[in-house]
mmCIF file of C-alpha atoms (C1' of nucleotides) in Angstrom:
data_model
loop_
_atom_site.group_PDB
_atom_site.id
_atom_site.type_symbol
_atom_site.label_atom_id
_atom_site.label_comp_id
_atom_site.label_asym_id
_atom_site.label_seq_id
_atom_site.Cartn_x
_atom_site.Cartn_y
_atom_site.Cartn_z
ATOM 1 C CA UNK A 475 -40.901 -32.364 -100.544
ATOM 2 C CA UNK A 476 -38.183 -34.421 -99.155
ATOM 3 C CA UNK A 477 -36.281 -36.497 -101.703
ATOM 4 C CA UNK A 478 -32.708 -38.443 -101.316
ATOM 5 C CA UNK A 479 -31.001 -35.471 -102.095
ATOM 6 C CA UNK A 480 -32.719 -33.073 -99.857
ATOM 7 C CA UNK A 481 -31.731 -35.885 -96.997
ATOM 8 C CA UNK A 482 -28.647 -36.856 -98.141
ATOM 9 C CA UNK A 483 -28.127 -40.558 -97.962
ATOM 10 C CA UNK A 484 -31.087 -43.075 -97.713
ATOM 11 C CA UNK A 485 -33.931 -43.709 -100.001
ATOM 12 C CA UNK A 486 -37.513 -44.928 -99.693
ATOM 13 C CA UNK A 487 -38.419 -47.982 -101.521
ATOM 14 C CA UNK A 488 -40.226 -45.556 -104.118
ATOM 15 C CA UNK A 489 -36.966 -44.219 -104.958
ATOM 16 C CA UNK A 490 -35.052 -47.835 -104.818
ATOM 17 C CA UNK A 491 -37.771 -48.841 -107.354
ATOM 18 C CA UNK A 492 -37.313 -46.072 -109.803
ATOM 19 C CA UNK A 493 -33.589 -46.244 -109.479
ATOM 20 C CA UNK A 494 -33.114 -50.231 -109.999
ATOM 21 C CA UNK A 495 -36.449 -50.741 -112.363
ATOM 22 C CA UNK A 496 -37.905 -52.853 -109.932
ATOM 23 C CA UNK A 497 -41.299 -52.982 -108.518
ATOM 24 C CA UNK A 498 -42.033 -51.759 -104.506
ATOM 25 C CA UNK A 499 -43.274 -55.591 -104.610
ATOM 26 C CA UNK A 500 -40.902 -57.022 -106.333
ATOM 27 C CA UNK A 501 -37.979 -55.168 -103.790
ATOM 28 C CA UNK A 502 -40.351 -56.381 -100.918
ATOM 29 C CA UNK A 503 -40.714 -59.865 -102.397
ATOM 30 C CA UNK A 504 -36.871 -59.982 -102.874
ATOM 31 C CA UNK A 505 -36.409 -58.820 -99.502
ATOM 32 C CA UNK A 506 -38.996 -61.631 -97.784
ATOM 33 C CA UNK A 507 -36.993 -63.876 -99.793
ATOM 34 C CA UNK A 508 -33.774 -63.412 -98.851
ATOM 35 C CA UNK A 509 -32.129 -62.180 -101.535
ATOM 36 C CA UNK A 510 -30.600 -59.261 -99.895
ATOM 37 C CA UNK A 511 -27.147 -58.697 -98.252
ATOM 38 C CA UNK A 512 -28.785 -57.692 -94.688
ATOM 39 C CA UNK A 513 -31.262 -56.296 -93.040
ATOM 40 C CA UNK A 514 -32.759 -53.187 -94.339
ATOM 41 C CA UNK A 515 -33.656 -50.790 -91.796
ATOM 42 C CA UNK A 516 -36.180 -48.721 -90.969
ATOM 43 C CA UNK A 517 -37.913 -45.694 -89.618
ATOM 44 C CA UNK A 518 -39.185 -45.253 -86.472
ATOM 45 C CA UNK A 519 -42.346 -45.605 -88.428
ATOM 46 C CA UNK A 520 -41.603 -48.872 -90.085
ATOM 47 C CA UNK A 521 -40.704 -47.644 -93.371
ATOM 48 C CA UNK A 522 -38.023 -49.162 -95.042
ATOM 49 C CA UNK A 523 -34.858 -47.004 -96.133
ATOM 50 C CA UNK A 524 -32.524 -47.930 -98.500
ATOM 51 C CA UNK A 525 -28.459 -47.680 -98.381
ATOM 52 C CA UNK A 526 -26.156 -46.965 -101.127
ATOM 53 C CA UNK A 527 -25.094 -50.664 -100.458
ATOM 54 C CA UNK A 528 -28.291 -51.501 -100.531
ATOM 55 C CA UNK A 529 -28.909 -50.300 -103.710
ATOM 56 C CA UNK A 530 -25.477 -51.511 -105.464
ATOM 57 C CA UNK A 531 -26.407 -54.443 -104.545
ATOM 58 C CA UNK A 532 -30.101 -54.215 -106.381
ATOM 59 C CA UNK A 533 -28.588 -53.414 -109.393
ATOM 60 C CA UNK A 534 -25.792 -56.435 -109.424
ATOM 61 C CA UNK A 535 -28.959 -58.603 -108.646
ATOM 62 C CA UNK A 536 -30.939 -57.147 -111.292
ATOM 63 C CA UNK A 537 -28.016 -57.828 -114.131
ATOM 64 C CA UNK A 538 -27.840 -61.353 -113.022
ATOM 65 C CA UNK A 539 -31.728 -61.679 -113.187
ATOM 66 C CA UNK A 540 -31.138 -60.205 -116.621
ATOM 67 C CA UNK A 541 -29.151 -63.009 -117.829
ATOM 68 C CA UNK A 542 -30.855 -65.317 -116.464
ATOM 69 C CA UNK A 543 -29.275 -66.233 -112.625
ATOM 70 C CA UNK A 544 -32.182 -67.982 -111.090
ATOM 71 C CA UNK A 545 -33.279 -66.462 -107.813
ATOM 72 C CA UNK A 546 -32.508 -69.876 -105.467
ATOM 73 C CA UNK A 547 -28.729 -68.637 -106.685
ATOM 74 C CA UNK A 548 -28.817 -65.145 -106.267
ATOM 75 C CA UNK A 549 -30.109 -66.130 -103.175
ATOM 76 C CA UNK A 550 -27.223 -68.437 -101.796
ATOM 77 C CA UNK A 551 -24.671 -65.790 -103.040
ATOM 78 C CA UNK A 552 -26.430 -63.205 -100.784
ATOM 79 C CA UNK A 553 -26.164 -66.116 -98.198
ATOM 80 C CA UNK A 554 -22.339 -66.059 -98.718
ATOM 81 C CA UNK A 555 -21.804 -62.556 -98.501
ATOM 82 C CA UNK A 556 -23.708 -62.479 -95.598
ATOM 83 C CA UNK A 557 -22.061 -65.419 -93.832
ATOM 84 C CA UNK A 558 -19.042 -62.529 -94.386
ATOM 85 C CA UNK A 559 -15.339 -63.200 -95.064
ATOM 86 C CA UNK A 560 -13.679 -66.796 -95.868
ATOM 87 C CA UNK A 561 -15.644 -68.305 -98.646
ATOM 88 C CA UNK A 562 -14.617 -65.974 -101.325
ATOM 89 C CA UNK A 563 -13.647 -69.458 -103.280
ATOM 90 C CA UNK A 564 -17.688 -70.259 -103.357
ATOM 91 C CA UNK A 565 -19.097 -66.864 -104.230
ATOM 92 C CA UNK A 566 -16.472 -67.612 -107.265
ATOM 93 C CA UNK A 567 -17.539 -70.445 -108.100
ATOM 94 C CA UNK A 568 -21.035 -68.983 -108.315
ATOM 95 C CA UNK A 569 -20.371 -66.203 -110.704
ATOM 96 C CA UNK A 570 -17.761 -68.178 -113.258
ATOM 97 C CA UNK A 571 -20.363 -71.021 -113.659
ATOM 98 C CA UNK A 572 -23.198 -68.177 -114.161
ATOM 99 C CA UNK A 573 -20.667 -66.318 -116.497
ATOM 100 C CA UNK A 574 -20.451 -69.693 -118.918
ATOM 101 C CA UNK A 575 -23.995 -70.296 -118.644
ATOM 102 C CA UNK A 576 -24.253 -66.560 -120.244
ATOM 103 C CA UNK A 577 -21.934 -67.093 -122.577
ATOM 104 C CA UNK A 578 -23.177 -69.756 -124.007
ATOM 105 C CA UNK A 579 -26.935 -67.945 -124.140
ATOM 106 C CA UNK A 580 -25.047 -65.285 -126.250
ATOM 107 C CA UNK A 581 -23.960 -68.016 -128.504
ATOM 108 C CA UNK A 582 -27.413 -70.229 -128.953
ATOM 109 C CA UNK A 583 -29.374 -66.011 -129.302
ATOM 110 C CA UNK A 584 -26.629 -65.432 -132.162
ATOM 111 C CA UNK A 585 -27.334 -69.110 -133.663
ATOM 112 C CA UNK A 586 -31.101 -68.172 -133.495
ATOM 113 C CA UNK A 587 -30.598 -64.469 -135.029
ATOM 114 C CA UNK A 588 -28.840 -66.088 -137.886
ATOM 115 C CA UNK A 589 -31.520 -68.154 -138.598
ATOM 116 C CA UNK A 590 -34.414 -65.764 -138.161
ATOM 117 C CA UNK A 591 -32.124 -63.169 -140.273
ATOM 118 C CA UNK A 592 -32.088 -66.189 -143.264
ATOM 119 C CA UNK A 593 -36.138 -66.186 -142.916
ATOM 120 C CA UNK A 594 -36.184 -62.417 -143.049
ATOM 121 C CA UNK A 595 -34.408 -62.766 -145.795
ATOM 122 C CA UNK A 596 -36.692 -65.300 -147.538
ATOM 123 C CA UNK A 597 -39.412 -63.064 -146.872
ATOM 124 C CA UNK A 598 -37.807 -59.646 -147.768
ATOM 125 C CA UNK A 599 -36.861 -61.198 -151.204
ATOM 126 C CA UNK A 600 -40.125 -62.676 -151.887
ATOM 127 C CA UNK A 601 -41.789 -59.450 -151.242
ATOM 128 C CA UNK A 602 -39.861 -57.379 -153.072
ATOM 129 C CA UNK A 603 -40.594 -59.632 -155.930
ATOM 130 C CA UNK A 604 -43.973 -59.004 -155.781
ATOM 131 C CA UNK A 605 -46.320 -60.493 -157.743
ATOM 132 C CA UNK A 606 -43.971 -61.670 -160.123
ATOM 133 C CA UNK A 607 -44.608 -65.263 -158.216
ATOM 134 C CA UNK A 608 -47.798 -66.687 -157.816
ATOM 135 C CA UNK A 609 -46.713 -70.307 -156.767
ATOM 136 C CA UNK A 610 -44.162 -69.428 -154.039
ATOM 137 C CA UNK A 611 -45.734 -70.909 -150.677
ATOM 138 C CA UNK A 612 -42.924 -72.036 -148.126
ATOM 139 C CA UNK A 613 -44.691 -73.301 -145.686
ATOM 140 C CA UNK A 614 -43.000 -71.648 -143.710
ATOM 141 C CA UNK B 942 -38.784 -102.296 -135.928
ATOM 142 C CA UNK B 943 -40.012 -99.857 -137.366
ATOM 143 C CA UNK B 944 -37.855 -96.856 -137.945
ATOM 144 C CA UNK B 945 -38.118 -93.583 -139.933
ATOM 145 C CA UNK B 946 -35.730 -94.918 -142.208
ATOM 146 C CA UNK B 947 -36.968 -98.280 -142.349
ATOM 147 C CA UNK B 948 -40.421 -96.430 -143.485
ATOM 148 C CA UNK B 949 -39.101 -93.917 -145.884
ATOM 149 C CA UNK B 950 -41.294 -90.963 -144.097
ATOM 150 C CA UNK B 951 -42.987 -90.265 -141.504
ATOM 151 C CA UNK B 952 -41.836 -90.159 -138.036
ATOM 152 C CA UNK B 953 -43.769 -90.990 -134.809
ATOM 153 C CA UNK B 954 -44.430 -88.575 -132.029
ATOM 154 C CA UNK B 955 -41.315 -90.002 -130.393
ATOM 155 C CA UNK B 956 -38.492 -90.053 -133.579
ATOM 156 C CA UNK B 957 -39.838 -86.319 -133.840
ATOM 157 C CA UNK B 958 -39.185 -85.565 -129.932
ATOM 158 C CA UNK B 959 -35.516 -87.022 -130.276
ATOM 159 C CA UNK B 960 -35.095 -84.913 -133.047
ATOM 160 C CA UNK B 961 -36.718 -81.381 -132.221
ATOM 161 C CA UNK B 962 -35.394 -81.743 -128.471
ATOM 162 C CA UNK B 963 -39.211 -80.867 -127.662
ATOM 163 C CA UNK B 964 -40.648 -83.587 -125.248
ATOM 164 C CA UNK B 965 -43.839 -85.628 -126.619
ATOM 165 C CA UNK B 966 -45.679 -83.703 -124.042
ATOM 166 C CA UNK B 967 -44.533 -80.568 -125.317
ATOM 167 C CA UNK B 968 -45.747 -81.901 -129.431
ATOM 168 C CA UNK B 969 -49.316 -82.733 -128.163
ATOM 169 C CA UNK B 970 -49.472 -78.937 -126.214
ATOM 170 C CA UNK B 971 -47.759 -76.816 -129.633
ATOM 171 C CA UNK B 972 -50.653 -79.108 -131.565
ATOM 172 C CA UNK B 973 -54.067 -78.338 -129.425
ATOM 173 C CA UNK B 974 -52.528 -74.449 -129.150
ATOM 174 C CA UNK B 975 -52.377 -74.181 -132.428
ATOM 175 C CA UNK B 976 -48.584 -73.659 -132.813
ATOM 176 C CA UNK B 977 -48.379 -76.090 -135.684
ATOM 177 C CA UNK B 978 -49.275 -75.300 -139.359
ATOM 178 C CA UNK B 979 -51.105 -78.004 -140.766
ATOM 179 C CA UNK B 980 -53.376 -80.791 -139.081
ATOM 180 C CA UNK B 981 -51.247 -83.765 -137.764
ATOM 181 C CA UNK B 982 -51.656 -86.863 -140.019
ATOM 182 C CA UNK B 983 -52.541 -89.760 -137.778
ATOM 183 C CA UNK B 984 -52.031 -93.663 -138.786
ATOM 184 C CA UNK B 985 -55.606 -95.895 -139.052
ATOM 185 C CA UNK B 986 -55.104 -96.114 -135.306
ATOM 186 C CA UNK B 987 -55.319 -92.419 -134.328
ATOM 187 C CA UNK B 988 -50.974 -92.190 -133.907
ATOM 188 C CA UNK B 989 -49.675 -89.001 -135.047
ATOM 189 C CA UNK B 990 -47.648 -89.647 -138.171
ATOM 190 C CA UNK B 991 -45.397 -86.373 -138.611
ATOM 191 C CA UNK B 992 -43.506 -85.393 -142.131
ATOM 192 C CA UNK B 993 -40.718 -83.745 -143.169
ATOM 193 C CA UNK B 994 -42.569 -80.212 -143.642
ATOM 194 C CA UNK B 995 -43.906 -80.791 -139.930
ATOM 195 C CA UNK B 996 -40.542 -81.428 -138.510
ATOM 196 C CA UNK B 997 -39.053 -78.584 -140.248
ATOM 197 C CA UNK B 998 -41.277 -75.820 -138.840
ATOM 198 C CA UNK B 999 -40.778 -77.499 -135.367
ATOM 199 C CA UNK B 1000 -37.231 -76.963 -135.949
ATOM 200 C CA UNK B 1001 -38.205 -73.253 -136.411
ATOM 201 C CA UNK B 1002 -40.596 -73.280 -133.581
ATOM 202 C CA UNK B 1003 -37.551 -74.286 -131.405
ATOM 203 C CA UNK B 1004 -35.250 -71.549 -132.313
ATOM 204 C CA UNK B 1005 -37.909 -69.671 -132.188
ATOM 205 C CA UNK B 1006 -38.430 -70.229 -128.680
ATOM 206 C CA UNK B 1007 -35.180 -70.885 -127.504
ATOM 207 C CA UNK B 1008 -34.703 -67.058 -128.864
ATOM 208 C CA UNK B 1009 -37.690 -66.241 -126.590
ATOM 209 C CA UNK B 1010 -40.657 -65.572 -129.099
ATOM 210 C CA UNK B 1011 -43.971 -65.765 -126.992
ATOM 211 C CA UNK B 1012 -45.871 -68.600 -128.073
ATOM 212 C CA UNK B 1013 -48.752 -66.281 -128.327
ATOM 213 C CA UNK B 1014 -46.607 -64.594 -131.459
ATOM 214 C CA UNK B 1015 -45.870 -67.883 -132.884
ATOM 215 C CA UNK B 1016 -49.655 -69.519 -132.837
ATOM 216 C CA UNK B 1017 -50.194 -65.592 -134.593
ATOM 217 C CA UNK B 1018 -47.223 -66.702 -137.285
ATOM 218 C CA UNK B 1019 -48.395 -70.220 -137.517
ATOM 219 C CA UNK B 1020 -51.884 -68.893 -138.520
ATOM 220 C CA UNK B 1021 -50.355 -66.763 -140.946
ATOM 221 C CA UNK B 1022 -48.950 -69.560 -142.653
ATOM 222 C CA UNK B 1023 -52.211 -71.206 -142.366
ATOM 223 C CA UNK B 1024 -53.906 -68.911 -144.147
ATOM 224 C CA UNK B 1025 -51.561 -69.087 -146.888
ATOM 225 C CA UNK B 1026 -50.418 -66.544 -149.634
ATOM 226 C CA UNK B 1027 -51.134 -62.554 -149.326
ATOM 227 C CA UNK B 1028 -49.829 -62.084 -145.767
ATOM 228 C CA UNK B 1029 -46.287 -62.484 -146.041
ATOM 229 C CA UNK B 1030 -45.931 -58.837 -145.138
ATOM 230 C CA UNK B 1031 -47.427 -59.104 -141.827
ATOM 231 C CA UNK B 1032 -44.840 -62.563 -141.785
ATOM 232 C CA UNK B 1033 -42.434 -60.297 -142.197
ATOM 233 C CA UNK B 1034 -43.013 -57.995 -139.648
ATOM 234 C CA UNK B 1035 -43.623 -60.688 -136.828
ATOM 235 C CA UNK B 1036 -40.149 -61.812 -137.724
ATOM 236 C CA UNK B 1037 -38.239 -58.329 -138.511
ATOM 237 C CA UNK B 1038 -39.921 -57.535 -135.080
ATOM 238 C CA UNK B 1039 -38.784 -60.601 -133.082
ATOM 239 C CA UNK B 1040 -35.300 -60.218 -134.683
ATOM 240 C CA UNK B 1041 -35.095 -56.659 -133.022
ATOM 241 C CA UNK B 1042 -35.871 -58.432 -129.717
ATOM 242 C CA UNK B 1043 -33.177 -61.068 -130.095
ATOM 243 C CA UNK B 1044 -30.585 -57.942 -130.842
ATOM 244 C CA UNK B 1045 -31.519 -55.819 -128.070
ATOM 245 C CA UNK B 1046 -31.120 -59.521 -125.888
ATOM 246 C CA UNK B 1047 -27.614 -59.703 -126.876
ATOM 247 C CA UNK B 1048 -26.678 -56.395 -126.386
ATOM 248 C CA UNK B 1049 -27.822 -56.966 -123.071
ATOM 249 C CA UNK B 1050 -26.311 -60.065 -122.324
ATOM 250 C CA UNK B 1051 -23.287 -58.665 -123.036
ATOM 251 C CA UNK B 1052 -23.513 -55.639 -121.146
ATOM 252 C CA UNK B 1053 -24.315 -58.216 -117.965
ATOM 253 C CA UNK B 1054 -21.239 -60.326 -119.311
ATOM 254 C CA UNK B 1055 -19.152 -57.092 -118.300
ATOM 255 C CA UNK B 1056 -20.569 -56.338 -115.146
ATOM 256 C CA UNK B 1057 -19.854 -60.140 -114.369
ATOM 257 C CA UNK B 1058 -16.565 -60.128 -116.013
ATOM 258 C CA UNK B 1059 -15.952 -57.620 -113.393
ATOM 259 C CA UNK B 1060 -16.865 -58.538 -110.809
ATOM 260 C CA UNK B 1061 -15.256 -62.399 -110.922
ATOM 261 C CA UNK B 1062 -12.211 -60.240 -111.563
ATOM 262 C CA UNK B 1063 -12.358 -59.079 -108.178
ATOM 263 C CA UNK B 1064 -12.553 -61.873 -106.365
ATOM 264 C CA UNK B 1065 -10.249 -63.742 -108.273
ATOM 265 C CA UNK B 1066 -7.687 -60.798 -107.650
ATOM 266 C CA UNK B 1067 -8.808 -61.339 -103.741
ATOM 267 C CA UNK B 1068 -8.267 -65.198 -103.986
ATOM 268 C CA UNK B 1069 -4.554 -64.736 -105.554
ATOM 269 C CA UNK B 1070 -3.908 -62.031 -103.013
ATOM 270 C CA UNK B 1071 -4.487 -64.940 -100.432
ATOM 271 C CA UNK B 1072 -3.818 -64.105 -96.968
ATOM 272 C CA UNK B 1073 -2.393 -60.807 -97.727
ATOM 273 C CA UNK B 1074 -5.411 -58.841 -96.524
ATOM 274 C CA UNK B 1075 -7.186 -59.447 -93.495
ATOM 275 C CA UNK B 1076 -9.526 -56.376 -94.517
ATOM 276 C CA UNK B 1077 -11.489 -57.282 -97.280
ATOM 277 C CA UNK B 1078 -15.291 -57.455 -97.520
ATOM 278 C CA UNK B 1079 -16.323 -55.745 -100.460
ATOM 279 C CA UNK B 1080 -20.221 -56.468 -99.520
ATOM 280 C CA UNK B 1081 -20.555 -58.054 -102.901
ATOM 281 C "C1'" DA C 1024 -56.906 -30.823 -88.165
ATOM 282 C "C1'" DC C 1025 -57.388 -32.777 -92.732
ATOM 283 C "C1'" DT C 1026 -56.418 -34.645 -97.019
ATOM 284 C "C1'" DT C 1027 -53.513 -37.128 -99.998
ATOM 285 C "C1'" DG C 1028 -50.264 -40.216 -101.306
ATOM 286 C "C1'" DA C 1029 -46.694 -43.457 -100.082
ATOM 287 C "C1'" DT C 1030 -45.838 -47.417 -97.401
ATOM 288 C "C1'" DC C 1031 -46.846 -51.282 -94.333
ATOM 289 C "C1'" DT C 1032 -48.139 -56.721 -93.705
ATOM 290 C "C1'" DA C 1033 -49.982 -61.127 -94.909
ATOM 291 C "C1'" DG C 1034 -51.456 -63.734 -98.054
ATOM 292 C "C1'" DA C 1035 -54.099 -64.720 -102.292
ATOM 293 C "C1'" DC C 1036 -53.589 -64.761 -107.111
ATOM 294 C "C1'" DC C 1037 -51.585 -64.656 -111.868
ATOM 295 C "C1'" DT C 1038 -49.082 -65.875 -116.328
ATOM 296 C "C1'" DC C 1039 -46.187 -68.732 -118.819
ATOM 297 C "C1'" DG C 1040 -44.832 -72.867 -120.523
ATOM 298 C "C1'" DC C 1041 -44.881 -76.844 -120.039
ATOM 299 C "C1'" DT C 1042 -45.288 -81.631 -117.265
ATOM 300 C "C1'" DC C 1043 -47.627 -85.318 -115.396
ATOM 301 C "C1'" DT C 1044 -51.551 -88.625 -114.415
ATOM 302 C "C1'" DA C 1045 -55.052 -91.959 -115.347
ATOM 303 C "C1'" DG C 1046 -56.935 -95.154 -117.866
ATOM 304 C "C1'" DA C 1047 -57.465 -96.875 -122.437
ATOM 305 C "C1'" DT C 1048 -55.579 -98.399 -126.985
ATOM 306 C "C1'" DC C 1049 -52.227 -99.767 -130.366
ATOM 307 C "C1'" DC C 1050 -48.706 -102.456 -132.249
ATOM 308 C "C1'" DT C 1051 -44.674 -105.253 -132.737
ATOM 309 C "C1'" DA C 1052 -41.273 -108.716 -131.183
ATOM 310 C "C1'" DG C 1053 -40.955 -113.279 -129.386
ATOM 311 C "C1'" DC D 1105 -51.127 -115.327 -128.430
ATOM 312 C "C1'" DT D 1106 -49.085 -112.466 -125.312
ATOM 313 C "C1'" DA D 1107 -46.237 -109.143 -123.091
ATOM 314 C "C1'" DG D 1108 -44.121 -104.914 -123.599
ATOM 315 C "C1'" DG D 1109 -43.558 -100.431 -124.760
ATOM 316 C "C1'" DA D 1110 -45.289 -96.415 -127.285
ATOM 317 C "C1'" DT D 1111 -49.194 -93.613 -127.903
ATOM 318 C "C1'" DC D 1112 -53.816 -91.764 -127.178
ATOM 319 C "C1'" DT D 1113 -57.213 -88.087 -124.631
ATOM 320 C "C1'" DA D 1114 -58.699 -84.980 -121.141
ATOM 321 C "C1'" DG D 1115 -57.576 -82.561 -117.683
ATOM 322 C "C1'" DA D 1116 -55.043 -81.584 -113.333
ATOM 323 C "C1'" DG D 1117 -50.660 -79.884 -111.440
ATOM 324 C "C1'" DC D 1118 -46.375 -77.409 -111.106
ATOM 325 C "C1'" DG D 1119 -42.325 -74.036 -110.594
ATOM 326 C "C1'" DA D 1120 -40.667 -69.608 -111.443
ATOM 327 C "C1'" DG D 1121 -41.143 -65.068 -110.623
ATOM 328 C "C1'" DG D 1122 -43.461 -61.966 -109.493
ATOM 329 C "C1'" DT D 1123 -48.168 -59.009 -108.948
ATOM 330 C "C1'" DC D 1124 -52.092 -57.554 -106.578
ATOM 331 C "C1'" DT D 1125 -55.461 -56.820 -102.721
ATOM 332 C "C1'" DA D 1126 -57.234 -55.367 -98.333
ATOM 333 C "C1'" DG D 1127 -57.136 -52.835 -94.667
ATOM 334 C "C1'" DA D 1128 -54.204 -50.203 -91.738
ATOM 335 C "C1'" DT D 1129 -50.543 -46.638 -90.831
ATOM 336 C "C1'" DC D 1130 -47.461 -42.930 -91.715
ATOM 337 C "C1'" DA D 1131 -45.987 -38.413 -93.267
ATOM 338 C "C1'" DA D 1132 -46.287 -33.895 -95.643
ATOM 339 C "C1'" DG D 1133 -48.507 -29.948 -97.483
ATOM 340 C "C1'" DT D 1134 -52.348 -26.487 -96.578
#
DNA sequence: ACTTGATCTAGACCTCGCTCTAGATCCTAG
DNA sequence: CTAGGATCTAGAGCGAGGTCTAGATCAAGT
């Protein structure tokens, strides 16, 4: 059995999936799309292998999926890095406007918790009232 | 014209839109999915005529949503509610288990928050560095 | 050599959550 | 009375983000 340790540095896409939690499609899909840093190269029999890059990479692109980057961004900022040195002020740009744009999900989830929490709340109350209410219908 | 106010009541499909943030479009889908509680009242000329009760759970719908409840979960809560009293527990549990969800989303916001955090820190640090180092390329 | 499982490509297909269109009707201000 | 905008229904269309399929190839263990 031949695994990334046995071989020391690359990995299949098998092992890229495992280690990033995306799907061998998705990695391909991400790869057809552009949404990698360069090239990924290959056996003499076609098959992909991975870098460490390549895979540092994966997982900065799979927090920004998390919260939300779309991939048309994630896919100019691979663009940038690509293009290579000199338009560090862009790639910049890129993340601080993504990092509001998460901050302010943080804040509308928290508004939202508080107000499921109050509902909960309703609920939990109500229940542990039991039947002690018959005409309690919220509506809601 | 005719406003809400003017009327006392009930609001049109539009005065609701303004204030739900949901477009018209979006009101007629929630109704024929079954997202809504009770049957739309509708004027002698077939308008929908919404009141205060409809507006309210709309309100919910939104944050709801916005906190990334399936709408297959909510047509399950707006049935629910539907079928009136002696189900609140199961209530409960749709919305104890959705308020898990939103949790675990902000933990994990925040976790990508950090990573990002980070990683504008770096090139920030580049970009104030300036000049000073010709041999930067973090492939990032 | 053979079997088994992972990988390959190209492209079709899927889910979600709306959004938009067409063509008709309603209703209110002027 | 008329023009305008708002609304109606049914159903098609769309964008995002993958997911899946077919049919072929590669690679490893036995």
């Amino acid at each position: 059995m031949t695994t990334a340790e046995t071989r020391g540095e690359s990995l299949s896409i098998g092992e890229v999936a495992e280690r990033t939690g995306l799907s061998v499609h998705a990695l391909r899909f991400y790869e057809r799309e552009g949404l990698l840093v360069g090239p990924v190269r290959r056996t003499s029999g076609g098959r992909r292998r991975y870098t460490r890059v390549d895979v540092d990479w994966l997982l900065i692109c799979v927090k920004l999926r998390e919260s939300g980057m779309p991939l048309a961004d994630l896919k100019r900022f691979a663009e940038l890095v690509r293009q290579g040195p000199g338009n560090e002020a862009e790639r910049l740009r890129l993340l601080d406007s993504h990092q509001q744009r998460v901050e302010a999900q943080i804040r509308a989830l928290e508004e939202c918790r508080s107000v499921i929490a109050w509902k909960v709340g309703v609920y939990a109350e109500h229940l542990a009232r039991g039947q002690a209410d018959g005409l309690w219908d919220p509506t809601v």
